[in-house]
Coordinates of C-alpha atoms in Angstrom, one line a residue:
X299 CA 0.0 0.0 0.0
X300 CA 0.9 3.5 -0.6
X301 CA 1.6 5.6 2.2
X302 CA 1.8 9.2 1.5
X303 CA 3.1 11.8 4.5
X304 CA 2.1 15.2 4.9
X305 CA 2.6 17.9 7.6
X306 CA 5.2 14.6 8.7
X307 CA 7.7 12.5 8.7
X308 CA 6.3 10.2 11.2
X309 CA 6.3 7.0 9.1
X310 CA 6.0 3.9 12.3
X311 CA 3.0 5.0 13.6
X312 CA 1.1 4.8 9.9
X313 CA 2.9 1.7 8.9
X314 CA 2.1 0.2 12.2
X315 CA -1.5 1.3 12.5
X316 CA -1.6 -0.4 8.2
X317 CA -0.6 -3.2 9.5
X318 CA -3.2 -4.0 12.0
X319 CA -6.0 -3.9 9.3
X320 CA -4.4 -4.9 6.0
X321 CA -1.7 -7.4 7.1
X322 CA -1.1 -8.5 3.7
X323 CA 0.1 -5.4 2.6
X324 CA 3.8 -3.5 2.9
X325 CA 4.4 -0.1 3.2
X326 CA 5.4 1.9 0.4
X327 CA 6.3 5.9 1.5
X328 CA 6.3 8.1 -1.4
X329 CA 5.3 12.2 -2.1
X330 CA 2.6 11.5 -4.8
X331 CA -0.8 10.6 -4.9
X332 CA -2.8 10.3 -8.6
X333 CA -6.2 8.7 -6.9
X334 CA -5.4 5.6 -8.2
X335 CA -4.9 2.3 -6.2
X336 CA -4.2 1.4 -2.3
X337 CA -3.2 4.5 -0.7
X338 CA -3.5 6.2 2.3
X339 CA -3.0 9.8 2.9
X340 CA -1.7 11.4 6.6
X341 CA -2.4 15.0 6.9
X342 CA -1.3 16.8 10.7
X343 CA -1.4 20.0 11.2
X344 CA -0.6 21.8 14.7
X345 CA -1.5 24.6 15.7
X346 CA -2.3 26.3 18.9
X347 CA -3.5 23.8 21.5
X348 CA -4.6 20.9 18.9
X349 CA -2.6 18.3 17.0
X350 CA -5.2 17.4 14.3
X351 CA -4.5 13.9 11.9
X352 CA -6.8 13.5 8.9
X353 CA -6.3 10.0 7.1
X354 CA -8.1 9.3 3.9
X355 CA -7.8 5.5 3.1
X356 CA -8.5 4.5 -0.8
X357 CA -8.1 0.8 -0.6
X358 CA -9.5 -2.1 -3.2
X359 CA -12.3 0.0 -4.4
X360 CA -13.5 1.2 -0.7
X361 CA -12.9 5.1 1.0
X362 CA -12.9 6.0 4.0
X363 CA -11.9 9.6 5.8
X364 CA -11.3 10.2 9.5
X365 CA -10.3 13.5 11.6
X366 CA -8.5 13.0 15.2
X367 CA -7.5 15.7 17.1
X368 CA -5.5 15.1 20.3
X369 CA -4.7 18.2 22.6
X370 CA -1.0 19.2 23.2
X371 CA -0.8 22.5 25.3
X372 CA 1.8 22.5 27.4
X373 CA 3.2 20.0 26.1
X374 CA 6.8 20.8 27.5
X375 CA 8.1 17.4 27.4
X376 CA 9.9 16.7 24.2
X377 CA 9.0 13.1 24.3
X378 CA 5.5 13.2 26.0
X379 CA 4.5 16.0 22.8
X380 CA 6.0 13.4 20.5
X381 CA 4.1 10.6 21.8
X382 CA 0.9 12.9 21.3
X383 CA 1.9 13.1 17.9
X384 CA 2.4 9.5 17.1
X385 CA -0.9 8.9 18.8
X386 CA -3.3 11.0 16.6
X387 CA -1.7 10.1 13.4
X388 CA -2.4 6.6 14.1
X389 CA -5.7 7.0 15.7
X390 CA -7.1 9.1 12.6
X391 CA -5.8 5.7 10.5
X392 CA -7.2 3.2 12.3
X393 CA -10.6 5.2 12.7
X394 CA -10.5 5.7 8.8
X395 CA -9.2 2.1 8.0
X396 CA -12.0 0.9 10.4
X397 CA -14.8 2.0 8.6
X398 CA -13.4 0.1 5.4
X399 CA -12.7 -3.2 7.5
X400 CA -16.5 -3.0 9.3
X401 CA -14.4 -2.4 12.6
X402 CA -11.8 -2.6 14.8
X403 CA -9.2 -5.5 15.2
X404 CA -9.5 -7.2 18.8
X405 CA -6.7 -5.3 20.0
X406 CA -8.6 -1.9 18.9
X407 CA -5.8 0.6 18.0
X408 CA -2.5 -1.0 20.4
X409 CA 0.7 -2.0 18.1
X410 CA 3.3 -2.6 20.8
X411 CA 4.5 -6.1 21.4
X412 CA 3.6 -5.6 25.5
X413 CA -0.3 -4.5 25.6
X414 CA 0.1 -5.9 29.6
X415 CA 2.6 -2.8 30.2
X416 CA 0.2 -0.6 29.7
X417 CA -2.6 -2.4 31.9
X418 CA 0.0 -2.5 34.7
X419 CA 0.6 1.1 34.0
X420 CA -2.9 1.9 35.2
X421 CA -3.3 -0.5 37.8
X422 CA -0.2 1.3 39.7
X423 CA -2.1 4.7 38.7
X424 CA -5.3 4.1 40.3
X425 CA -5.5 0.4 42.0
X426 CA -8.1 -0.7 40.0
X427 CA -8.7 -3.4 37.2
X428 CA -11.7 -1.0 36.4
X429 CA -9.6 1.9 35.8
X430 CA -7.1 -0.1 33.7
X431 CA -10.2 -1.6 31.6
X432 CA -11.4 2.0 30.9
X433 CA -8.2 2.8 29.7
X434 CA -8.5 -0.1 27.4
X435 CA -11.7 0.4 26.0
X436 CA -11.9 4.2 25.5
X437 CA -8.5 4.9 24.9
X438 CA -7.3 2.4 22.3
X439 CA -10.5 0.3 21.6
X440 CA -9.7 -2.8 22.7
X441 CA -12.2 -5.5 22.9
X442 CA -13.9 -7.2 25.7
X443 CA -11.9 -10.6 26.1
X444 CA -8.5 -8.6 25.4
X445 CA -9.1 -6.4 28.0
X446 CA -9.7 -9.3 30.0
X447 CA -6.5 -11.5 28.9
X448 CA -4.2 -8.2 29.5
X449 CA -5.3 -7.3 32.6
X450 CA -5.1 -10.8 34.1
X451 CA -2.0 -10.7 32.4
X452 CA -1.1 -7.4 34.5
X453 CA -2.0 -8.3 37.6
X454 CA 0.1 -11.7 37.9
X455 CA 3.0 -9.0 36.3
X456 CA 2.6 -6.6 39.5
X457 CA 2.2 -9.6 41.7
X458 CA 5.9 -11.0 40.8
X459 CA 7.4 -7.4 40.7
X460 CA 6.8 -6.8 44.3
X461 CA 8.5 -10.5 44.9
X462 CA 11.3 -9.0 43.2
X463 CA 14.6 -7.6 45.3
X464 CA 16.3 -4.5 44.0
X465 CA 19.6 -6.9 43.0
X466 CA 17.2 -9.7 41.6
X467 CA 18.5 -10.4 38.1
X468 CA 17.0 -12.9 35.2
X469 CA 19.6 -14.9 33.0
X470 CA 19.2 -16.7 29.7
X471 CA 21.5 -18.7 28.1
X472 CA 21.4 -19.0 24.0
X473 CA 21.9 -22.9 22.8
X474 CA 21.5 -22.1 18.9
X475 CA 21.0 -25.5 17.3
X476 CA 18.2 -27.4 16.4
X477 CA 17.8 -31.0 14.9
X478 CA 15.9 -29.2 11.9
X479 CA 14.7 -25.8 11.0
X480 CA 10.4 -25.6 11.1
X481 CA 8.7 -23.9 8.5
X482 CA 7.8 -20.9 10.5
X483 CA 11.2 -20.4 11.9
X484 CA 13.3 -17.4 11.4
X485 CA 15.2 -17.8 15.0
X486 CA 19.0 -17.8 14.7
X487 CA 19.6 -21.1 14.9
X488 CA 21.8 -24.0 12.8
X489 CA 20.0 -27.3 12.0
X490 CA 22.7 -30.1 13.5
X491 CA 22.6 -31.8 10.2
X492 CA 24.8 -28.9 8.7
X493 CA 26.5 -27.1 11.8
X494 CA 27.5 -30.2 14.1
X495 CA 31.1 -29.3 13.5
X496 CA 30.0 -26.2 15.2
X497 CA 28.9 -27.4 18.6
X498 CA 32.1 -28.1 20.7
X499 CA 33.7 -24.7 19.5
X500 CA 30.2 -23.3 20.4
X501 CA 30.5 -24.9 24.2
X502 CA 34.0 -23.5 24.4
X503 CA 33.2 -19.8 23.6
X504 CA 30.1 -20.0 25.7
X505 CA 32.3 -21.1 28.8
X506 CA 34.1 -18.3 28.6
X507 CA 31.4 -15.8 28.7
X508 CA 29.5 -17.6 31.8
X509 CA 32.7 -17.5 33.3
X510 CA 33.2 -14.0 32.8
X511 CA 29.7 -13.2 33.3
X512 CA 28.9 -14.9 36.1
X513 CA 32.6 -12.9 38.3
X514 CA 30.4 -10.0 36.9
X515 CA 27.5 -10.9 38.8
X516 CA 29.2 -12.2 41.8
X517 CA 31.4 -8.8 42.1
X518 CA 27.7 -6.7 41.7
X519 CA 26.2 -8.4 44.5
X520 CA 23.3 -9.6 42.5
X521 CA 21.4 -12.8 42.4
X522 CA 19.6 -14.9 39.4
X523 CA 16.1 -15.2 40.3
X524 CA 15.2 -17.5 37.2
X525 CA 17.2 -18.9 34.8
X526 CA 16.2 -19.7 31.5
X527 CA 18.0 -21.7 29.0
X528 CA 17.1 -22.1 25.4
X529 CA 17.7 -21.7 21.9
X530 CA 17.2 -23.0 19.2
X531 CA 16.7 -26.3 20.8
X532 CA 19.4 -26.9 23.9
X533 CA 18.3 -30.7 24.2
X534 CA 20.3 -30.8 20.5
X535 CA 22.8 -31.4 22.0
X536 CA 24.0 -34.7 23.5
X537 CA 24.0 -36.1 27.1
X538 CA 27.2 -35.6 27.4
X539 CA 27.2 -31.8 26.3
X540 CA 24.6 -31.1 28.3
X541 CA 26.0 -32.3 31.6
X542 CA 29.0 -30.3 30.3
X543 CA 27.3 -27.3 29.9
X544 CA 24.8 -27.5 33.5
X545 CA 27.9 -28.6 35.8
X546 CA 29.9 -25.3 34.3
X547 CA 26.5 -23.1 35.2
X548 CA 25.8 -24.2 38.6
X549 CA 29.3 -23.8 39.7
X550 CA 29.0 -20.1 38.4
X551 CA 26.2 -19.3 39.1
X552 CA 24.7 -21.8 41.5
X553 CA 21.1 -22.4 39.2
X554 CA 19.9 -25.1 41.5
X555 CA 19.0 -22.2 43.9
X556 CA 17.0 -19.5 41.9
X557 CA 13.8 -19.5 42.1
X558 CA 13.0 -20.9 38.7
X559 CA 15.3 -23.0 36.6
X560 CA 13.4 -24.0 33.1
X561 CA 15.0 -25.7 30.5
X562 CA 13.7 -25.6 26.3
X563 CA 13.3 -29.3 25.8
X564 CA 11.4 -28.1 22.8
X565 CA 11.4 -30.9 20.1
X566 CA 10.3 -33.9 21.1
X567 CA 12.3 -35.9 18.9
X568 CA 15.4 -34.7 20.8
X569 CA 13.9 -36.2 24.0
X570 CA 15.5 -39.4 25.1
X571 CA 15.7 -40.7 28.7
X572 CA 19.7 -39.6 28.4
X573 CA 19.0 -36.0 28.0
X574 CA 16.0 -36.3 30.0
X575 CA 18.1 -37.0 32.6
X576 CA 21.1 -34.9 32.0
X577 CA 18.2 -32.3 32.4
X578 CA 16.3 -33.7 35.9
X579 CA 20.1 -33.5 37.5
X580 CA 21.2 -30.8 36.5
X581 CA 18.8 -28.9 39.4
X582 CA 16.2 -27.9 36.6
X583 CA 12.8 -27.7 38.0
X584 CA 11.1 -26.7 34.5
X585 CA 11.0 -27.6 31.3
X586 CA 9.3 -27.1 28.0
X587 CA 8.0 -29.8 25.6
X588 CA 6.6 -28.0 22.4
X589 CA 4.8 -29.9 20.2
X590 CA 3.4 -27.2 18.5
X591 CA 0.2 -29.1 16.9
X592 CA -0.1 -32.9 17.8
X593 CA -2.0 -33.5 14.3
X594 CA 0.8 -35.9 12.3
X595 CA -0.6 -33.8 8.8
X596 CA 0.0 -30.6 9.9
X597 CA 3.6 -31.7 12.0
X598 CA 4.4 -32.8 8.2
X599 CA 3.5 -29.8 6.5
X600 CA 5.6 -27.2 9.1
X601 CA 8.6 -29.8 8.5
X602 CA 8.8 -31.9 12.0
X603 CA 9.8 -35.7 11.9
X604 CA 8.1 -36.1 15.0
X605 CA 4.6 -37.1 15.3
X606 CA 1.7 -35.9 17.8
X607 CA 2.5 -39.5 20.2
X608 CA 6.0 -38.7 20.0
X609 CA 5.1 -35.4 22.1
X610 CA 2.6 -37.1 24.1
X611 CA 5.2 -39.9 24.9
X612 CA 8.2 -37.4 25.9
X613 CA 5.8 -35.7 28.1
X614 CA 5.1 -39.3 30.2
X615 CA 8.8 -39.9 30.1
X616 CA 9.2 -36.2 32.1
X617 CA 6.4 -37.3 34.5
X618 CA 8.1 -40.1 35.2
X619 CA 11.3 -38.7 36.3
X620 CA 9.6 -36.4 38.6
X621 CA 9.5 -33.3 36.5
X622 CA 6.8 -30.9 38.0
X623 CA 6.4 -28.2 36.2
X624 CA 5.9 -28.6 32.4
X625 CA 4.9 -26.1 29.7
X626 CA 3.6 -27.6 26.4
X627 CA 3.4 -24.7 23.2
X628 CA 1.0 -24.9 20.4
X629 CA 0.4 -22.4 17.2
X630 CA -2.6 -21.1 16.1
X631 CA -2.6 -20.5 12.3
X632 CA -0.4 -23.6 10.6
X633 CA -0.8 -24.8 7.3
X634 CA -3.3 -26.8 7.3
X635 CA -4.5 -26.1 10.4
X636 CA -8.7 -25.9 11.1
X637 CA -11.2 -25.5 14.2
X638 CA -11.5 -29.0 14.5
X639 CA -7.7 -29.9 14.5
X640 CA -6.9 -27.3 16.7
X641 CA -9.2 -27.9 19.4
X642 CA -8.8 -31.5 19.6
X643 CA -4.8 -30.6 19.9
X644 CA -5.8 -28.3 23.0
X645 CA -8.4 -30.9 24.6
X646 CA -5.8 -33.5 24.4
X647 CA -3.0 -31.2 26.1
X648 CA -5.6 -30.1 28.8
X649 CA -6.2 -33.4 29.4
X650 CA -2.3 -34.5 30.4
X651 CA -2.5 -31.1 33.0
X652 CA 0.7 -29.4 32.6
X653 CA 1.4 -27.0 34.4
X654 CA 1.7 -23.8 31.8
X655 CA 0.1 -24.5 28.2
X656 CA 1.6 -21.3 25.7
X657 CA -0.7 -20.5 22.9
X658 CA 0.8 -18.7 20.0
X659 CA -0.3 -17.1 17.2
X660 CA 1.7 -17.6 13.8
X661 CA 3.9 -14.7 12.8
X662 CA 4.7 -14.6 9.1
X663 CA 8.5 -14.0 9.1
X664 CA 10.1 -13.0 6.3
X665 CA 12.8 -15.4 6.2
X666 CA 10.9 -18.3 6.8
X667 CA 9.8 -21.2 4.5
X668 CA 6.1 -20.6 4.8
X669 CA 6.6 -17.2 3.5
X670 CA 8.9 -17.7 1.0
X671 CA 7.0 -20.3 -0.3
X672 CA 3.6 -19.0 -0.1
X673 CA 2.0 -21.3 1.6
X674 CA -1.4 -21.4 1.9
X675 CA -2.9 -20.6 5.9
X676 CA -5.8 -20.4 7.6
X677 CA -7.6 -16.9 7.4
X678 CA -7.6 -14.4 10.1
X679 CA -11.3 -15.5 11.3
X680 CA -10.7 -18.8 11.7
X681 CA -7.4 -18.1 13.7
X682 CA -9.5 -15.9 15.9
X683 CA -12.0 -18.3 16.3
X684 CA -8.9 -20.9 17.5
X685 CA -7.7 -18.5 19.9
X686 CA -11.6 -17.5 20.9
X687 CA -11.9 -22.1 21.8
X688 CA -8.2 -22.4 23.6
X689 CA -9.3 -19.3 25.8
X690 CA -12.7 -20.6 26.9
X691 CA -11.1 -24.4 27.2
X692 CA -8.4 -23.6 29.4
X693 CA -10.8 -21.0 31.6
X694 CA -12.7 -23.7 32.0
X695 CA -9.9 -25.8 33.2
X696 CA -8.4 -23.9 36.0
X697 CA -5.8 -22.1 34.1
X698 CA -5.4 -18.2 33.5
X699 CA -3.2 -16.5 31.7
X700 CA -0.3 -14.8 33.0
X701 CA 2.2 -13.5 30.2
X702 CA 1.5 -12.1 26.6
X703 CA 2.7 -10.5 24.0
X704 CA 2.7 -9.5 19.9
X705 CA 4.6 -9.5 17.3
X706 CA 4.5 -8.3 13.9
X707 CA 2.6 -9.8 10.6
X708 CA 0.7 -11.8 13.4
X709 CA -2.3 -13.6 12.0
X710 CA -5.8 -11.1 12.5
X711 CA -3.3 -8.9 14.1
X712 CA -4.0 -11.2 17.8
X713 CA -1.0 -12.5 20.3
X714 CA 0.7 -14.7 22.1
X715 CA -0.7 -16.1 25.3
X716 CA 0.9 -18.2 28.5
X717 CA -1.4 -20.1 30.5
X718 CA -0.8 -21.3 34.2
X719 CA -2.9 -23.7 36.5
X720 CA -2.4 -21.9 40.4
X721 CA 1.1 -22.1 42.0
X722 CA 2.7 -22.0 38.6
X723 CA 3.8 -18.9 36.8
X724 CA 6.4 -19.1 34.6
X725 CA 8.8 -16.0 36.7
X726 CA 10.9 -15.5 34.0
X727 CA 8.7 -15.3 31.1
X728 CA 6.8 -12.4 32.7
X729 CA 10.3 -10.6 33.8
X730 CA 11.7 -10.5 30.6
X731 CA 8.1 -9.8 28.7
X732 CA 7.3 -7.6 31.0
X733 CA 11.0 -5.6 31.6
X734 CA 10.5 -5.6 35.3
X735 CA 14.4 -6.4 35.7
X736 CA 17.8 -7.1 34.3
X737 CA 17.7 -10.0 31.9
X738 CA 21.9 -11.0 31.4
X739 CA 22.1 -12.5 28.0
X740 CA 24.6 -15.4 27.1
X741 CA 25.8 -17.0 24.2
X742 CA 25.2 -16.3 20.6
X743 CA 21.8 -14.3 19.7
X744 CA 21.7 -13.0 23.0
X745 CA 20.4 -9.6 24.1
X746 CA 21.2 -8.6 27.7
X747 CA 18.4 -5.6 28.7
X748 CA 19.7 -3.4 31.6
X749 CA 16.8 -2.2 33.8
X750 CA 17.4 0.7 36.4
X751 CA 16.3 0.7 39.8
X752 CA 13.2 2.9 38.3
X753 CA 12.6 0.6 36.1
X754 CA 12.2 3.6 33.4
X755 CA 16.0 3.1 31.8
X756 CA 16.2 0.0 29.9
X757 CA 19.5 -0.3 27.4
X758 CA 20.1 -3.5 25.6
X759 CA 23.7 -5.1 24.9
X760 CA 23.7 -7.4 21.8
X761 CA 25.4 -10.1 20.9
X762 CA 26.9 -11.7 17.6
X763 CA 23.8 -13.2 16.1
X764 CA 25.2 -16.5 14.3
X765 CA 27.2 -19.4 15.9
X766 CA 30.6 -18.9 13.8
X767 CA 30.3 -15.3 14.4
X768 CA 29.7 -15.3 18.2
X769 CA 32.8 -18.0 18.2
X770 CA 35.0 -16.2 16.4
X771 CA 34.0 -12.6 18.3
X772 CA 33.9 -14.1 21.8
X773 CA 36.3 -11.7 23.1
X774 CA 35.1 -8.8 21.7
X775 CA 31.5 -10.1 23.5
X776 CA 32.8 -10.4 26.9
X777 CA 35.0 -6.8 27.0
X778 CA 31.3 -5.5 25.8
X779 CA 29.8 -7.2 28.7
X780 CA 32.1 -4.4 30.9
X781 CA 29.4 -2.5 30.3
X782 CA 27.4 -4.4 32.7
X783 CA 29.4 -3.2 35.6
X784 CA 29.1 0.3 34.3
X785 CA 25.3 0.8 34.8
X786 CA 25.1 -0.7 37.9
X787 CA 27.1 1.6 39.2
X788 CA 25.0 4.5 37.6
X789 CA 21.6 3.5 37.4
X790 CA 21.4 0.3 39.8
X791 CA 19.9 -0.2 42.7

């Protein structure tokens, strides 16, 4: 679609607010417009104490104009009269993209990945899930059961950040391998088939920045509250390297006493008793078993050797050695995917009880093989109408959400959803979601985000993306990780 600017240059908020009701579409910017084709035009204009957007939308055969106006007198906060800005350019689209689309999206006019912050923003304003609900609703349009999910969603979010001590800390360490690459992966990770060679050099770079890291910690005073390691698929590595690799971290860091240890035991097909129990000694008290779908057609079509009994059989072997907290993931949106599949995938995974059941919604990557190939998917309704049956079933069940979020070129523009029977919230899933402290990043992929005591100052250190990369770079990662120490001192607690 054709976006055309004027009175601006505030292109995010318009391509954000495009995609939201016409996800198909990409943004185009340019200065012209003949009246021809998908556009949409952007008109502010300020003046005095009114920022007014006009958007006219022109879009397969359909028009649609809407005016916002938003005030912004004494507005003498750069960044607060910004934000005023961004907000009345993208209401005025959505109100004019609306009218062509027969409504609002569930989300109403929200485009951030973390709808929950802004929930729990309100809640600490006034108290109330009311309040926050209101906000919801007449501010950004939201609908009924998403102003339900988020604020649930908030309110487990507040209850772990008072748990949380000023020198608490989350860590997550980066295992990027996988047996094979699914079809709706764009994740930085190496199928073993091409990149074993990689693995042991991989282990040996990584030592050295949990080494390093974890003096940094020690020296800082702080301690890991939950630990989360994952990937890529850790369990792709052997027995062996696993042991390797969870003897090194509790001697560091001494895992086996945070508050949450999880380990991604995603593909089931990785799952023997071996690595099962590598995993159980290791001090881990979580883990993840992701089957994704348990229908064998649709495991075939996104790629995956395994089959649905395969995940249902790795989750009986984890019972069996005592694991007691499991989280199982599905998608919402596969090819090939209906109603009928879906639901009996979520009744079947409701039935085994584990603890957290994640619900996600597919995300059309660029760089993945169900985009680059076209494939055909369900349609936004019927991913809605998935989403609409796993909410109700696991209600219904005694689970409640806890953690969400979105992502871009999501199907029907929906989210991302972790579910939780009483007793078992996932800690560092809502932490790093929900930026409520210092997440320290290790090994290649890895972002560490440094939180202040306010929690207002967040800044992110990155590291090399790719396996060979992060090997060959491991130096220059840990004399970046001195930063660490650096903000501590001038923004910790």
């Amino acid at each position: 679609m054709r976006l055309i600017l004027r009175g601006h240059t505030s292109k995010y908020p318009v391509e954000q607010a495009m995609l939201l009701f016409f996800p198909e579409e990409r943004p185009v910017f340019c200065d012209d417009y003949d009246d021809y084709g998908d556009a949409a035009v952007s008109t502010l204009t300020v003046s005095g104490q009114s920022a007014v957007c006009v958007t006219d939308i022109n879009y397969r055969g359909k028009r649609a104009n809407a005016r916002a106006e938003f005030p912004v007198c004494d507005m003498q906060d750069r960044f607060a009269y910004e934000r005023v800005l961004r907000n009345v350019i993208k209401e005025s689209f959505c109100q004019a993209a609306a009218e062509i689309c027969g409504g609002m999206p569930p989300w109403g006019t929200l485009t951030g990945i973390r709808p929950a912050k802004i929930a729990a923003s309100a809640l600490r304003e006034n108290g109330l899930p009311e309040y926050a609900d209101r906000v919801l609703r007449d501010t950004y349009h939201v609908c009924q059961s998403r102003r339900e999910l988020c604020i649930d969603c908030a309110l487990e979010s507040e209850r772990v950040r008072a748990l949380l001590r000023p020198r608490d800390i989350a860590l997550y360490i980066g295992i990027p391998f996988c047996p094979t690459r699914c079809g709706y992966c764009t994740f930085v990770s190496h199928s073993v088939e091409k990149a074993a060679h990689l693995i042991e050099p991989y282990l040996d770079a990584l030592e050295k920045e949990i080494v390093h890291a974890a003096a940094l910690v020690r020296e800082l005073g702080l301690t890991v509250r939950a630990a989360y390691i994952g990937g890529g698929t850790p369990t792709s590595l052997s027995a062996g390297q696993l042991e390797r690799l969870f003897e090194l971290l509790e001697r560091e860091f001494a895992l086996s006493e945070a508050s949450e240890y999880t380990v991604e035991a995603g593909r089931p097909d990785t799952l023997d008793d071996a690595r099962l129990l590598a995993v159980k000694k290791s001090g881990a008290g979580r883990i993840s078993i992701n089957p994704q779908t348990l229908s064998d057609k649709i495991l075939q079509n996104i790629g995956r050797p395994h089959t649905g009994e395969d995940a249902l059989e790795a989750f009986s072997r984890a019972r069996a050695l005592g694991f007691g907290s499991v989280n199982m993931d599905v998608i919402a949106g596969l090819p090939g995917d209906t109603p009928e599949y879906f639901s009996e995938t979520i009744d079947r995974l409701v039935a085994l009880a584990p603890e957290n059941i994640t619900v996600h919604t597919l995300s059309l990557k660029k760089g993945s093989n169900i985009t680059l190939s076209r494939t055909a998917l369900p349609q936004p309704g019927v991913v809605a109408a998935m989403l609409d049956y796993a909410g109700a079933a696991l209600r219904n069940s005694n689970y409640s959400p806890y953690y969400l979020y979105r992502q871009k070129f999501m199907a029907a523009a929906l989210e991302n959803t972790g579910w939780t029977l009483p007793g078992h919230t996932g800690i560092y899933n809502i932490c790093m979601m929900e930026e409520l402290c210092t997440v320290l990043a290790i090994g290649a992929g890895g972002v560490t985000k440094l939180v202040d005591a306010t929690g207002q100052r967040i800044e992110r250190i990155f590291n090399a993306k790719y396996p060979y990369e992060y090997i060959a770079g491991i130096d220059g990662i840990i004399e970046k990780k001195l930063y660490f120490s650096d903000f501590f001192a001038r923004f910790g607690a």
